[in-house]
CSV table of C-alpha atoms and ligand atoms in Angstrom, one decimal:
chain,number,residue,atom,x,y,z
S,1,MET,CA,14.5,-25.9,-3.8
S,2,LYS,CA,11.2,-27.3,-5.2
S,3,GLU,CA,8.9,-24.9,-6.8
S,4,TYR,CA,5.6,-24.4,-4.9
S,5,VAL,CA,2.3,-24.3,-6.6
S,6,LEU,CA,-1.3,-23.8,-5.5
S,7,VAL,CA,-4.1,-25.4,-7.5
S,8,VAL,CA,-7.5,-23.9,-7.0
S,9,ASP,CA,-10.5,-25.7,-8.5
S,10,ASP,CA,-13.9,-26.6,-7.2
S,11,GLU,CA,-14.1,-29.7,-9.5
S,12,GLN,CA,-12.5,-32.5,-7.7
S,13,SER,CA,-11.5,-34.5,-10.8
S,14,LEU,CA,-9.7,-31.6,-12.4
S,15,ARG,CA,-8.0,-30.8,-9.1
S,16,GLN,CA,-6.6,-34.3,-9.0
S,17,VAL,CA,-5.4,-34.3,-12.6
S,18,LEU,CA,-3.6,-31.0,-12.0
S,19,GLU,CA,-2.1,-32.2,-8.7
S,20,LEU,CA,-0.7,-35.2,-10.4
S,21,PHE,CA,0.6,-33.2,-13.3
S,22,PHE,CA,2.5,-30.8,-11.0
S,23,LYS,CA,3.8,-33.6,-8.8
S,24,LYS,CA,5.2,-35.3,-11.9
S,25,GLU,CA,6.8,-32.0,-12.9
S,26,GLY,CA,8.6,-31.9,-9.6
S,27,PHE,CA,6.5,-29.3,-7.9
S,28,GLU,CA,5.4,-29.2,-4.3
S,29,VAL,CA,1.6,-28.9,-4.6
S,30,ASP,CA,-1.2,-27.6,-2.4
S,31,THR,CA,-4.8,-27.7,-3.5
S,32,ALA,CA,-7.9,-25.6,-2.6
S,33,SER,CA,-11.4,-26.2,-3.6
S,34,SER,CA,-13.0,-22.8,-3.0
S,35,LEU,CA,-12.1,-19.2,-2.8
S,36,ASP,CA,-12.0,-19.3,1.0
S,37,GLU,CA,-9.6,-22.2,1.1
S,38,ALA,CA,-7.5,-20.5,-1.5
S,39,GLU,CA,-7.3,-17.3,0.4
S,40,ALA,CA,-6.3,-19.1,3.6
S,41,ALA,CA,-3.6,-21.1,1.7
S,42,ILE,CA,-2.2,-17.9,0.1
S,43,ALA,CA,-2.1,-16.1,3.4
S,44,ALA,CA,-0.1,-18.9,4.9
S,45,ASN,CA,2.3,-19.8,2.2
S,46,ALA,CA,4.6,-18.3,-0.4
S,47,TYR,CA,3.7,-19.8,-3.7
S,48,ASP,CA,5.7,-19.4,-6.9
S,49,LEU,CA,2.7,-20.2,-9.0
S,50,VAL,CA,-1.1,-20.2,-8.5
S,51,LEU,CA,-3.3,-22.0,-11.0
S,52,THR,CA,-6.9,-21.1,-10.5
S,53,ASP,CA,-10.2,-21.9,-12.1
S,54,LEU,CA,-12.0,-18.7,-12.9
S,55,ARG,CA,-15.6,-19.6,-12.3
S,56,MET,CA,-16.2,-21.5,-9.1
S,57,LYS,CA,-19.1,-20.8,-6.8
S,58,HIS,CA,-19.2,-17.3,-8.2
S,59,PRO,CA,-18.2,-16.2,-11.7
S,60,ASP,CA,-15.4,-14.1,-10.5
S,61,ASP,CA,-14.0,-16.2,-7.6
S,62,GLY,CA,-10.9,-16.8,-9.7
S,63,LEU,CA,-10.3,-13.0,-10.0
S,64,LYS,CA,-10.4,-12.8,-6.3
S,65,VAL,CA,-7.9,-15.6,-5.9
S,66,LEU,CA,-5.7,-13.7,-8.4
S,67,ARG,CA,-6.1,-10.6,-6.4
S,68,ALA,CA,-5.2,-12.3,-3.1
S,69,ALA,CA,-2.1,-13.8,-4.6
S,70,VAL,CA,-0.8,-10.6,-6.2
S,71,GLN,CA,-1.6,-8.8,-3.0
S,72,LYS,CA,0.3,-11.2,-0.8
S,73,ASN,CA,3.3,-11.3,-3.1
S,74,PRO,CA,3.4,-9.4,-6.3
S,75,TRP,CA,5.9,-11.8,-7.7
S,76,THR,CA,3.7,-14.9,-7.6
S,77,GLN,CA,2.7,-15.9,-11.1
S,78,VAL,CA,-1.0,-16.7,-11.7
S,79,ILE,CA,-2.5,-18.7,-14.5
S,80,VAL,CA,-6.3,-18.7,-14.9
S,81,LEU,CA,-8.2,-21.7,-16.1
S,82,THR,CA,-11.4,-21.0,-17.9
S,83,ALA,CA,-14.1,-22.5,-20.1
S,84,TYR,CA,-14.4,-21.0,-23.6
S,85,ALA,CA,-17.4,-19.0,-22.6
S,86,THR,CA,-15.5,-16.8,-20.2
S,87,VAL,CA,-12.6,-15.8,-22.3
S,88,GLU,CA,-13.5,-12.2,-21.8
S,89,THR,CA,-13.1,-12.4,-18.1
S,90,ALA,CA,-9.9,-14.3,-18.6
S,91,LYS,CA,-8.6,-11.3,-20.6
S,92,GLU,CA,-9.7,-9.1,-17.7
S,93,ALA,CA,-7.6,-11.4,-15.5
S,94,ILE,CA,-4.6,-10.6,-17.5
S,95,ARG,CA,-5.2,-6.9,-17.2
S,96,TYR,CA,-5.3,-7.5,-13.4
S,97,GLY,CA,-1.9,-9.1,-13.4
S,98,ALA,CA,-2.4,-12.8,-14.3
S,99,TYR,CA,0.4,-14.3,-16.4
S,100,ASP,CA,-2.0,-15.9,-18.9
S,101,TYR,CA,-5.1,-18.0,-19.2
S,102,LEU,CA,-5.7,-21.5,-20.4
S,103,THR,CA,-9.0,-22.7,-21.8
S,104,LYS,CA,-10.5,-25.9,-20.8
S,105,PRO,CA,-10.1,-28.7,-21.9
S,106,PHE,CA,-6.4,-28.3,-22.2
S,107,ASP,CA,-3.6,-30.8,-22.8
S,108,ASN,CA,-0.6,-31.3,-20.7
S,109,ALA,CA,1.9,-30.1,-23.3
S,110,ASN,CA,0.2,-26.7,-23.4
S,111,LEU,CA,0.0,-26.5,-19.7
S,112,ARG,CA,3.6,-27.4,-19.4
S,113,LYS,CA,4.6,-24.7,-21.8
S,114,LEU,CA,2.6,-22.1,-20.1
S,115,VAL,CA,3.9,-23.0,-16.6
S,116,ARG,CA,7.5,-22.9,-17.8
S,117,ALA,CA,7.0,-19.5,-19.4
S,118,ALA,CA,5.3,-18.2,-16.3
S,119,LEU,CA,8.1,-19.3,-14.1
S,120,ALA,CA,10.7,-17.9,-16.5
S,121,ARG,CA,8.9,-14.6,-16.1
S,122,LYS,CA,9.3,-15.0,-12.4
S,123,GLU,CA,13.0,-15.4,-12.9
S,124,ASP,CA,13.1,-12.3,-14.9
S,125,ASP,CA,11.1,-10.6,-12.2
S,126,ALA,CA,13.6,-11.8,-9.6
S,127,GLY,CA,16.3,-10.2,-11.7
S,128,ARG,CA,14.4,-7.0,-12.0
S,129,ARG,CA,13.7,-7.0,-8.3
S,130,LYS,CA,17.4,-7.3,-7.6
S,131,ALA,CA,18.0,-4.5,-10.1
S,132,LEU,CA,15.2,-2.5,-8.4
S,133,ARG,CA,16.8,-2.9,-5.0
S,134,GLU,CA,20.2,-1.9,-6.3
S,135,SER,CA,18.9,1.1,-8.1
S,136,VAL,CA,17.1,2.3,-5.0
S,137,ARG,CA,20.2,1.7,-2.9
S,138,GLY,CA,22.4,3.5,-5.4
S,139,THR,CA,20.4,6.6,-5.8
S,140,SER,CA,18.0,7.5,-3.0
S,141,ALA,CA,14.6,7.5,-4.6
S,142,TYR,CA,12.1,5.6,-6.6
S,143,GLU,CA,10.0,8.1,-8.5
S,144,GLY,CA,10.7,10.6,-5.8
S,145,ILE,CA,9.9,8.2,-3.0
S,146,VAL,CA,12.8,7.9,-0.6
S,147,GLY,CA,13.3,4.7,1.4
S,148,ARG,CA,14.9,1.4,1.3
S,149,SER,CA,13.2,-0.6,4.1
S,150,GLU,CA,11.8,-4.0,3.2
S,151,ALA,CA,8.3,-2.5,3.7
S,152,ILE,CA,8.8,0.3,1.2
S,153,LEU,CA,10.6,-2.0,-1.3
S,154,GLY,CA,7.5,-4.2,-1.2
S,155,VAL,CA,5.4,-1.1,-2.1
S,156,PHE,CA,7.8,-0.4,-5.0
S,157,GLU,CA,7.4,-4.0,-6.2
S,158,LEU,CA,3.7,-3.8,-6.1
S,159,ILE,CA,3.8,-0.5,-8.0
S,160,ASP,CA,5.9,-2.1,-10.7
S,161,ARG,CA,3.6,-5.0,-10.9
S,162,VAL,CA,0.4,-3.2,-11.3
S,163,ALA,CA,1.4,0.1,-13.0
S,164,PRO,CA,1.4,-1.5,-16.5
S,165,THR,CA,-2.1,-3.0,-16.0
S,166,ASP,CA,-5.2,-0.9,-16.2
S,167,ALA,CA,-6.5,-2.1,-12.9
S,168,ASN,CA,-8.0,0.4,-10.5
S,169,VAL,CA,-5.8,0.8,-7.4
S,170,MET,CA,-6.8,1.7,-3.9
S,171,ILE,CA,-4.0,3.1,-1.7
S,172,LEU,CA,-4.5,2.9,2.0
S,173,GLY,CA,-2.4,4.3,4.7
S,174,GLU,CA,-2.3,6.7,7.6
S,175,SER,CA,-2.0,10.4,7.0
S,176,GLY,CA,1.3,11.6,5.7
S,177,THR,CA,2.7,8.2,4.7
S,178,GLY,CA,3.1,9.2,1.0
S,179,LYS,CA,-0.1,7.9,-0.6
S,180,GLU,CA,-0.1,10.7,-3.2
S,181,LEU,CA,3.5,9.9,-4.1
S,182,VAL,CA,2.6,6.3,-4.7
S,183,ALA,CA,-0.4,7.3,-6.9
S,184,ALA,CA,1.9,9.5,-8.9
S,185,ALA,CA,4.5,6.7,-9.3
S,186,LEU,CA,1.8,4.4,-10.5
S,187,HIS,CA,1.0,6.9,-13.2
S,188,ALA,CA,4.6,7.6,-14.1
S,189,ARG,CA,5.3,3.9,-14.6
S,190,SER,CA,2.1,3.2,-16.6
S,191,PRO,CA,1.6,3.4,-20.3
S,192,ARG,CA,-0.6,6.4,-19.6
S,193,LYS,CA,2.4,8.5,-18.5
S,194,GLU,CA,2.3,10.8,-21.5
S,195,PHE,CA,-1.2,11.8,-20.5
S,196,PRO,CA,-2.3,13.8,-17.4
S,197,PHE,CA,-2.2,12.7,-13.8
S,198,VAL,CA,-5.1,14.5,-12.3
S,199,PRO,CA,-5.5,14.6,-8.5
S,200,ILE,CA,-8.6,15.6,-6.8
S,201,ASN,CA,-9.2,15.8,-3.0
S,202,CYS,CA,-12.7,14.7,-2.4
S,203,ALA,CA,-12.7,16.0,1.1
S,204,ALA,CA,-11.7,19.5,0.1
S,205,ILE,CA,-14.5,20.3,-2.3
S,206,PRO,CA,-17.9,21.4,-1.1
S,207,GLU,CA,-20.6,18.8,-1.7
S,208,ASN,CA,-22.6,20.8,-4.1
S,209,LEU,CA,-19.6,21.5,-6.3
S,210,ILE,CA,-18.1,18.0,-6.6
S,211,GLU,CA,-20.2,16.9,-9.5
S,212,SER,CA,-19.4,19.9,-11.7
S,213,GLU,CA,-15.8,19.7,-10.6
S,214,LEU,CA,-15.6,16.0,-11.7
S,215,PHE,CA,-17.9,16.1,-14.7
S,216,GLY,CA,-17.9,19.7,-15.7
S,217,HIS,CA,-21.0,21.7,-16.6
S,218,VAL,CA,-22.7,23.3,-19.6
S,219,ARG,CA,-23.4,27.0,-19.8
S,220,GLY,CA,-26.5,27.9,-17.8
S,221,ALA,CA,-26.6,24.6,-15.9
S,222,PHE,CA,-26.9,26.6,-12.6
S,223,THR,CA,-26.6,30.2,-11.5
S,224,GLY,CA,-23.0,31.2,-12.0
S,225,ALA,CA,-22.4,28.7,-14.8
S,226,VAL,CA,-21.7,31.4,-17.4
S,227,GLN,CA,-19.6,29.2,-19.5
S,228,THR,CA,-19.3,25.6,-20.4
S,229,LYS,CA,-16.5,24.1,-18.3
S,230,LYS,CA,-14.6,20.9,-18.6
S,231,GLY,CA,-14.5,18.6,-15.6
S,232,LEU,CA,-11.5,16.7,-14.2
S,233,PHE,CA,-12.8,13.5,-15.9
S,234,GLU,CA,-12.2,15.1,-19.3
S,235,THR,CA,-8.9,16.6,-18.2
S,236,ALA,CA,-7.8,13.1,-17.2
S,237,HIS,CA,-8.8,11.5,-20.4
S,238,ARG,CA,-6.3,8.7,-21.3
S,239,GLY,CA,-4.5,9.4,-18.1
S,240,THR,CA,-5.0,8.7,-14.4
S,241,LEU,CA,-7.6,10.3,-12.1
S,242,PHE,CA,-6.5,10.2,-8.5
S,243,LEU,CA,-9.4,10.4,-6.2
S,244,ASP,CA,-7.9,11.3,-2.8
S,245,GLU,CA,-10.0,10.8,0.3
S,246,VAL,CA,-12.5,8.9,-1.8
S,247,GLY,CA,-14.3,7.9,1.4
S,248,GLU,CA,-15.5,11.4,1.7
S,249,LEU,CA,-17.6,11.3,-1.5
S,250,PRO,CA,-21.2,11.9,-0.7
S,251,GLN,CA,-23.6,9.0,-1.5
S,252,PRO,CA,-25.2,10.5,-4.6
S,253,MET,CA,-21.8,11.2,-6.1
S,254,GLN,CA,-20.7,7.6,-5.3
S,255,SER,CA,-23.6,6.4,-7.5
S,256,LYS,CA,-22.8,8.7,-10.3
S,257,LEU,CA,-19.1,7.8,-10.2
S,258,LEU,CA,-20.0,4.1,-10.2
S,259,ARG,CA,-22.2,4.6,-13.2
S,260,SER,CA,-19.7,6.4,-15.3
S,261,LEU,CA,-17.0,3.9,-14.4
S,262,GLN,CA,-19.3,1.1,-15.5
S,263,GLU,CA,-20.3,2.7,-18.7
S,264,ARG,CA,-17.1,4.6,-19.4
S,265,THR,CA,-19.1,7.7,-20.2
S,266,PHE,CA,-20.4,10.7,-18.3
S,267,ARG,CA,-22.5,13.7,-18.7
S,268,ARG,CA,-21.6,17.3,-17.8
S,269,VAL,CA,-24.0,18.9,-15.3
S,270,GLY,CA,-26.9,20.2,-17.2
S,271,GLY,CA,-25.8,18.5,-20.4
S,272,ASN,CA,-27.5,15.7,-22.3
S,273,GLU,CA,-24.7,14.3,-24.3
S,274,ASP,CA,-22.8,11.2,-23.2
S,275,ILE,CA,-19.1,11.7,-23.4
S,276,SER,CA,-16.8,8.7,-23.6
S,277,ILE,CA,-13.7,8.6,-21.4
S,278,ASP,CA,-10.8,6.4,-21.0
S,279,ILE,CA,-9.3,6.9,-17.5
S,280,ARG,CA,-7.6,4.8,-14.9
S,281,ILE,CA,-8.8,5.4,-11.4
S,282,VAL,CA,-6.4,5.4,-8.5
S,283,CYS,CA,-7.9,6.3,-5.1
S,284,ALA,CA,-6.7,6.8,-1.6
S,285,SER,CA,-8.1,6.9,1.8
S,286,LYS,CA,-6.9,7.1,5.4
S,287,ARG,CA,-10.2,5.7,6.6
S,288,ASP,CA,-10.8,2.0,6.8
S,289,LEU,CA,-13.0,1.9,3.7
S,290,GLN,CA,-14.0,-1.7,4.2
S,291,ARG,CA,-15.5,-0.7,7.5
S,292,GLU,CA,-17.2,2.3,5.8
S,293,MET,CA,-18.7,-0.2,3.4
S,294,VAL,CA,-19.8,-2.6,6.0
S,295,GLU,CA,-21.4,0.2,7.9
S,296,GLY,CA,-23.2,1.4,4.8
S,297,ARG,CA,-21.5,4.7,4.3
S,298,PHE,CA,-19.6,3.6,1.2
S,299,ARG,CA,-21.3,1.7,-1.7
S,300,ASP,CA,-20.1,-1.8,-1.8
S,301,ASP,CA,-20.3,-2.1,-5.6
S,302,LEU,CA,-18.1,1.1,-5.9
S,303,TYR,CA,-15.7,-0.3,-3.3
S,304,PHE,CA,-15.2,-3.5,-5.3
S,305,ARG,CA,-14.7,-1.6,-8.5
S,306,LEU,CA,-12.1,0.7,-7.1
S,307,ASN,CA,-10.4,-1.8,-4.9
S,308,VAL,CA,-9.0,-4.2,-7.6
S,309,ILE,CA,-5.5,-4.0,-6.2
S,310,GLN,CA,-4.8,-2.6,-2.8
S,311,VAL,CA,-1.5,-0.9,-1.9
S,312,ILE,CA,-0.9,-0.4,1.7
S,313,VAL,CA,1.6,2.2,2.7
S,314,PRO,CA,3.0,1.3,6.1
S,315,PRO,CA,3.3,4.0,8.8
S,316,LEU,CA,6.8,5.4,9.3
S,317,ARG,CA,7.1,3.9,12.8
S,318,ASP,CA,6.9,0.5,11.2
S,319,ARG,CA,9.8,1.2,8.9
S,320,ARG,CA,12.2,3.3,11.0
S,321,GLU,CA,15.1,2.2,8.7
S,322,ASP,CA,13.8,4.8,6.3
S,323,ILE,CA,14.2,7.7,8.8
S,324,PRO,CA,17.9,8.4,8.1
S,325,ALA,CA,17.5,8.5,4.3
S,326,LEU,CA,14.4,10.6,4.6
S,327,ALA,CA,15.9,13.0,7.1
S,328,ALA,CA,18.9,13.5,5.0
S,329,HIS,CA,16.7,14.0,1.9
S,330,PHE,CA,14.6,16.7,3.6
S,331,ALA,CA,17.6,18.4,5.2
S,332,GLU,CA,19.2,18.8,1.8
S,333,LYS,CA,15.9,19.9,0.3
S,334,PHE,CA,15.2,22.6,2.8
S,335,ALA,CA,18.8,23.7,3.1
S,336,GLY,CA,18.6,24.5,-0.6
S,337,LYS,CA,15.2,26.2,-0.3
S,338,HIS,CA,16.2,28.4,2.6
S,339,GLY,CA,19.8,29.0,1.5
S,340,LYS,CA,21.3,27.3,4.5
S,341,PRO,CA,24.7,25.5,4.5
S,342,ILE,CA,23.4,22.5,6.4
S,343,VAL,CA,25.6,19.5,5.8
S,344,ARG,CA,24.5,16.8,8.2
S,345,ILE,CA,22.3,15.7,11.1
S,346,ASP,CA,24.3,14.8,14.2
S,347,GLY,CA,24.2,11.5,15.9
S,348,GLU,CA,22.2,12.6,18.9
S,349,ALA,CA,19.6,14.3,16.7
S,350,MET,CA,19.3,11.2,14.5
S,351,ARG,CA,18.9,9.0,17.5
S,352,ALA,CA,16.0,11.2,18.7
S,353,LEU,CA,14.4,10.9,15.3
S,354,LEU,CA,14.9,7.2,15.2
S,355,ALA,CA,13.2,6.8,18.6
S,356,TYR,CA,10.2,9.0,17.8
S,357,ASP,CA,6.9,7.6,16.7
S,358,PHE,CA,5.9,10.1,14.1
S,359,PRO,CA,2.1,10.0,14.4
S,360,GLY,CA,2.1,12.3,11.4
S,361,ASN,CA,4.4,10.0,9.5
S,362,VAL,CA,6.7,11.3,6.7
S,363,ARG,CA,4.9,14.7,6.5
S,364,GLU,CA,5.7,15.3,10.2
S,365,LEU,CA,9.3,14.4,9.6
S,366,GLU,CA,9.4,16.7,6.7
S,367,ASN,CA,7.9,19.6,8.6
S,368,LEU,CA,10.2,19.0,11.5
S,369,LEU,CA,13.3,19.1,9.3
S,370,GLU,CA,12.1,22.3,7.6
S,371,ARG,CA,11.8,23.9,11.0
S,372,ALA,CA,15.2,22.6,12.2
S,373,THR,CA,16.9,23.8,9.0
S,374,ILE,CA,15.5,27.3,9.6
S,375,MET,CA,16.3,27.3,13.3
S,376,GLU,CA,19.8,25.9,13.1
S,377,THR,CA,22.6,28.5,13.1
S,378,LYS,CA,25.5,26.0,12.5
S,379,ASN,CA,25.8,23.7,9.6
S,380,VAL,CA,24.8,20.7,11.6
S,381,ILE,CA,21.3,19.8,12.8
S,382,SER,CA,21.4,19.0,16.5
S,383,VAL,CA,18.8,18.0,19.0
S,384,GLY,CA,18.5,21.6,20.1
S,385,SER,CA,16.5,22.5,17.0
S,386,LEU,CA,14.2,19.5,17.2
S,387,PRO,CA,10.9,20.1,19.0
S,388,PRO,CA,10.7,19.0,22.6
S,389,ASN,CA,8.1,16.3,22.0
S,390,VAL,CA,10.7,14.5,19.9
S,391,THR,CA,13.7,14.9,22.0
S,392,LYS,CA,12.1,14.1,25.4
S,393,ILE,CA,11.9,10.5,24.5
S,394,VAL,CA,15.6,10.0,24.2
S,395,GLY,CA,16.6,12.3,26.9
S,396,SER,CA,14.0,10.9,29.3
S,397,ASP,CA,16.1,8.5,31.3
S,398,SER,CA,19.2,9.7,33.1
S,399,VAL,CA,22.3,9.0,31.0
S,400,PRO,CA,22.7,10.9,27.7
S,401,PRO,CA,22.5,8.6,24.8
S,402,ASP,CA,26.0,9.1,23.4
S,403,GLU,CA,27.9,8.0,26.5
S,404,TYR,CA,25.1,5.6,27.3
S,405,GLN,CA,25.9,3.6,24.2
S,406,GLU,CA,29.6,3.9,24.3
S,407,SER,CA,29.8,2.6,27.8
S,408,PHE,CA,28.1,-0.7,26.9
S,409,PRO,CA,28.4,-2.9,28.8
S,410,ARG,CA,28.6,-0.9,32.0
S,411,GLU,CA,30.7,-2.3,34.7
S,412,GLY,CA,28.8,-4.5,37.1
S,413,VAL,CA,25.7,-4.6,34.9
S,414,PHE,CA,23.1,-7.2,35.5
S,415,LEU,CA,21.5,-7.7,32.1
S,416,ASP,CA,18.2,-8.9,33.5
S,417,THR,CA,17.8,-6.0,35.9
S,418,GLU,CA,18.8,-3.7,33.0
S,419,MET,CA,16.2,-5.2,30.7
S,420,ASP,CA,13.6,-4.9,33.4
S,421,ARG,CA,14.4,-1.3,33.8
S,422,VAL,CA,14.1,-0.6,30.0
S,423,GLU,CA,10.8,-2.5,29.9
S,424,LYS,CA,9.4,-0.5,32.8
S,425,ILE,CA,10.3,2.8,31.1
S,426,HIS,CA,8.5,1.6,27.9
S,427,LEU,CA,5.4,0.5,29.8
S,428,LEU,CA,5.2,3.8,31.7
S,429,LYS,CA,5.8,5.9,28.6
S,430,ALA,CA,3.2,4.0,26.7
S,431,LEU,CA,0.6,4.4,29.4
S,432,GLU,CA,1.5,8.1,29.6
S,433,LYS,CA,1.1,8.6,25.9
S,434,THR,CA,-2.2,6.8,25.8
S,435,GLY,CA,-3.6,8.4,28.9
S,436,GLY,CA,-3.6,5.1,30.7
S,437,ASN,CA,-5.5,3.2,27.9
S,438,ARG,CA,-4.2,-0.3,28.1
S,439,THR,CA,-5.5,-1.5,24.8
S,440,GLU,CA,-3.8,1.4,23.0
S,441,ALA,CA,-0.7,1.1,25.0
S,442,ALA,CA,-0.4,-2.6,24.1
S,443,LYS,CA,-0.9,-1.6,20.4
S,444,LEU,CA,1.8,1.0,20.7
S,445,LEU,CA,4.3,-1.6,22.1
S,446,ASN,CA,3.2,-4.2,19.6
S,447,ILE,CA,2.3,-6.7,22.4
S,448,SER,CA,-0.9,-8.4,23.3
S,449,LEU,CA,-3.2,-6.9,25.9
S,450,ARG,CA,-2.6,-10.0,27.9
S,451,SER,CA,1.1,-9.6,27.8
S,452,LEU,CA,0.8,-6.0,28.8
S,453,ARG,CA,-1.3,-6.9,31.8
S,454,TYR,CA,1.3,-9.5,32.8
S,455,ARG,CA,4.2,-7.1,32.5
S,456,LEU,CA,2.4,-4.3,34.4
S,457,GLN,CA,1.7,-6.7,37.2
S,458,LYS,CA,5.3,-7.8,37.2
S,459,HIS,CA,6.4,-4.3,37.7
S,460,GLY,CA,3.7,-3.5,40.2
S,461,ILE,CA,2.3,-0.7,37.9
S,462,ASP,CA,-1.4,0.0,38.4
E,1,ATP,N1,9.0,8.1,0.9
E,1,ATP,C1,9.0,9.5,0.8
E,1,ATP,N2,10.0,10.1,0.2
E,1,ATP,C2,10.0,11.4,0.1
E,1,ATP,N3,9.0,12.2,0.5
E,1,ATP,C3,7.9,11.7,1.0
E,1,ATP,C4,7.8,10.2,1.2
E,1,ATP,N4,6.7,9.9,1.8
E,1,ATP,C5,6.0,11.1,1.9
E,1,ATP,N5,6.8,12.1,1.5
E,1,ATP,C6,6.4,13.6,1.6
E,1,ATP,O1,5.6,13.7,2.7
E,1,ATP,C7,4.5,14.5,2.5
E,1,ATP,C8,3.2,13.7,2.7
E,1,ATP,O2,3.1,12.8,1.6
E,1,ATP,P1,1.7,12.5,0.9
E,1,ATP,O3,1.0,13.8,0.6
E,1,ATP,O4,1.9,11.7,-0.3
E,1,ATP,O5,0.9,11.7,2.0
E,1,ATP,P2,-0.5,11.2,2.1
E,1,ATP,O6,-0.4,9.7,2.5
E,1,ATP,O7,-1.2,11.5,0.8
E,1,ATP,O8,-1.2,11.9,3.3
E,1,ATP,P3,-2.7,12.4,3.6
E,1,ATP,O9,-3.5,11.2,3.9
E,1,ATP,O10,-2.6,13.3,4.8
E,1,ATP,O11,-3.2,13.1,2.3
E,1,ATP,C9,4.6,15.1,1.1
E,1,ATP,O12,5.3,16.3,1.1
E,1,ATP,C10,5.5,14.0,0.4
E,1,ATP,O13,6.3,14.6,-0.6
E,2,MG,MG1,-2.8,12.8,0.4
């Protein structure tokens, strides 16, 4: 298969030169002349290589192309083109995951060498990726993160790709999806791993204490400050600071945080000495921070500084394949903790878990299994010890699941009628769950509102 490259440059002549070069080298080539075009192309295709000019309309458009490419597929290699004057930024690009940079003007021989080397790394990466998959299959966890769905493997790949860089990372995902575990894995796989990983939950600290918590204070800075105290910034020196629920930071604190990230120094509350720090920031939020930013509650300059690479942890209902491994993991963990001889989860209980939506994601599954482990008197977890809101979904329609499956196909079945019946159950359940809200119901079923309306009409549901 031909290798696929995207050339991004706002200068038409250079674009043409590069296009010709790659065609001669036997590549399939796309070109883009702006950040917008590049983003659209990256969203639509799977490139092996992206070659982008750094300075286009804006000085850091190339960095944005890089980010989009790594975001889309952490295994795409990116080479940045730059004029001599911006070598500093090009170096920054490497920190953010570019393979290398090339200064303009360049000759074809150099470009060829660089392209080959970048693609060789991609090969290496492909080997590592296979190894990664196998290692995850063999054991059960990646830095304590259990799962083997495509979705979670994608998260592991992204972690591997960005952990070695110093880029700030923003982790987004619903509550209980494992954002904190991802943050810890990023640290554990980074060169900073010998230094502290310091988590702070911005939502849990009263507004008036956040500054001293982060930056520390000097003696006498305020009533009660009887001693000079180090803040978490200092504790995290040379390590990683994990700002959980960063969207909850009050505005004045956002400004102070931004300033110390820009200047790599901070002051203790009440102090007048600038203290230098070297920390990597990983942050997380279950809010849509982009929206917070657009609506003016989150500073945009801080957003862009924190959001160099974004890791999205998918909700559990979008990766149900992970449920069996997670359930087994938690059953074992809690059996140990509570001294129970639990050996397995029976088929019916597992089916109930697989069919449940887990609005509280992995945390909910974890709590549910702790409860089940405690409740269970035998050494097998059965539906009886799962909460009713989980089991009612499976048990809802007549035939019990076991016999139901074993009797497939039932004698005299009309598949179309059967499918209609199943569809109707889903529609009714979705409406029940969402209190009749059609938009939400469509979302729950992963269909469009239009399609939902059509189906409701078909079944005569009002
Ligand atoms: N893939 C996983 N493997 C093992 N345990 C997991 C996994 N994902 C989450 N957990 C466990 O689920 C619980 C919730 O995870 P975590 O605290 O990382 O979620 P979170 O995304 O930070 O949630 P919140 O937004 O509510 O803070 C933790 O006890 C964590 O250990
Ligand atoms: Mg958390």
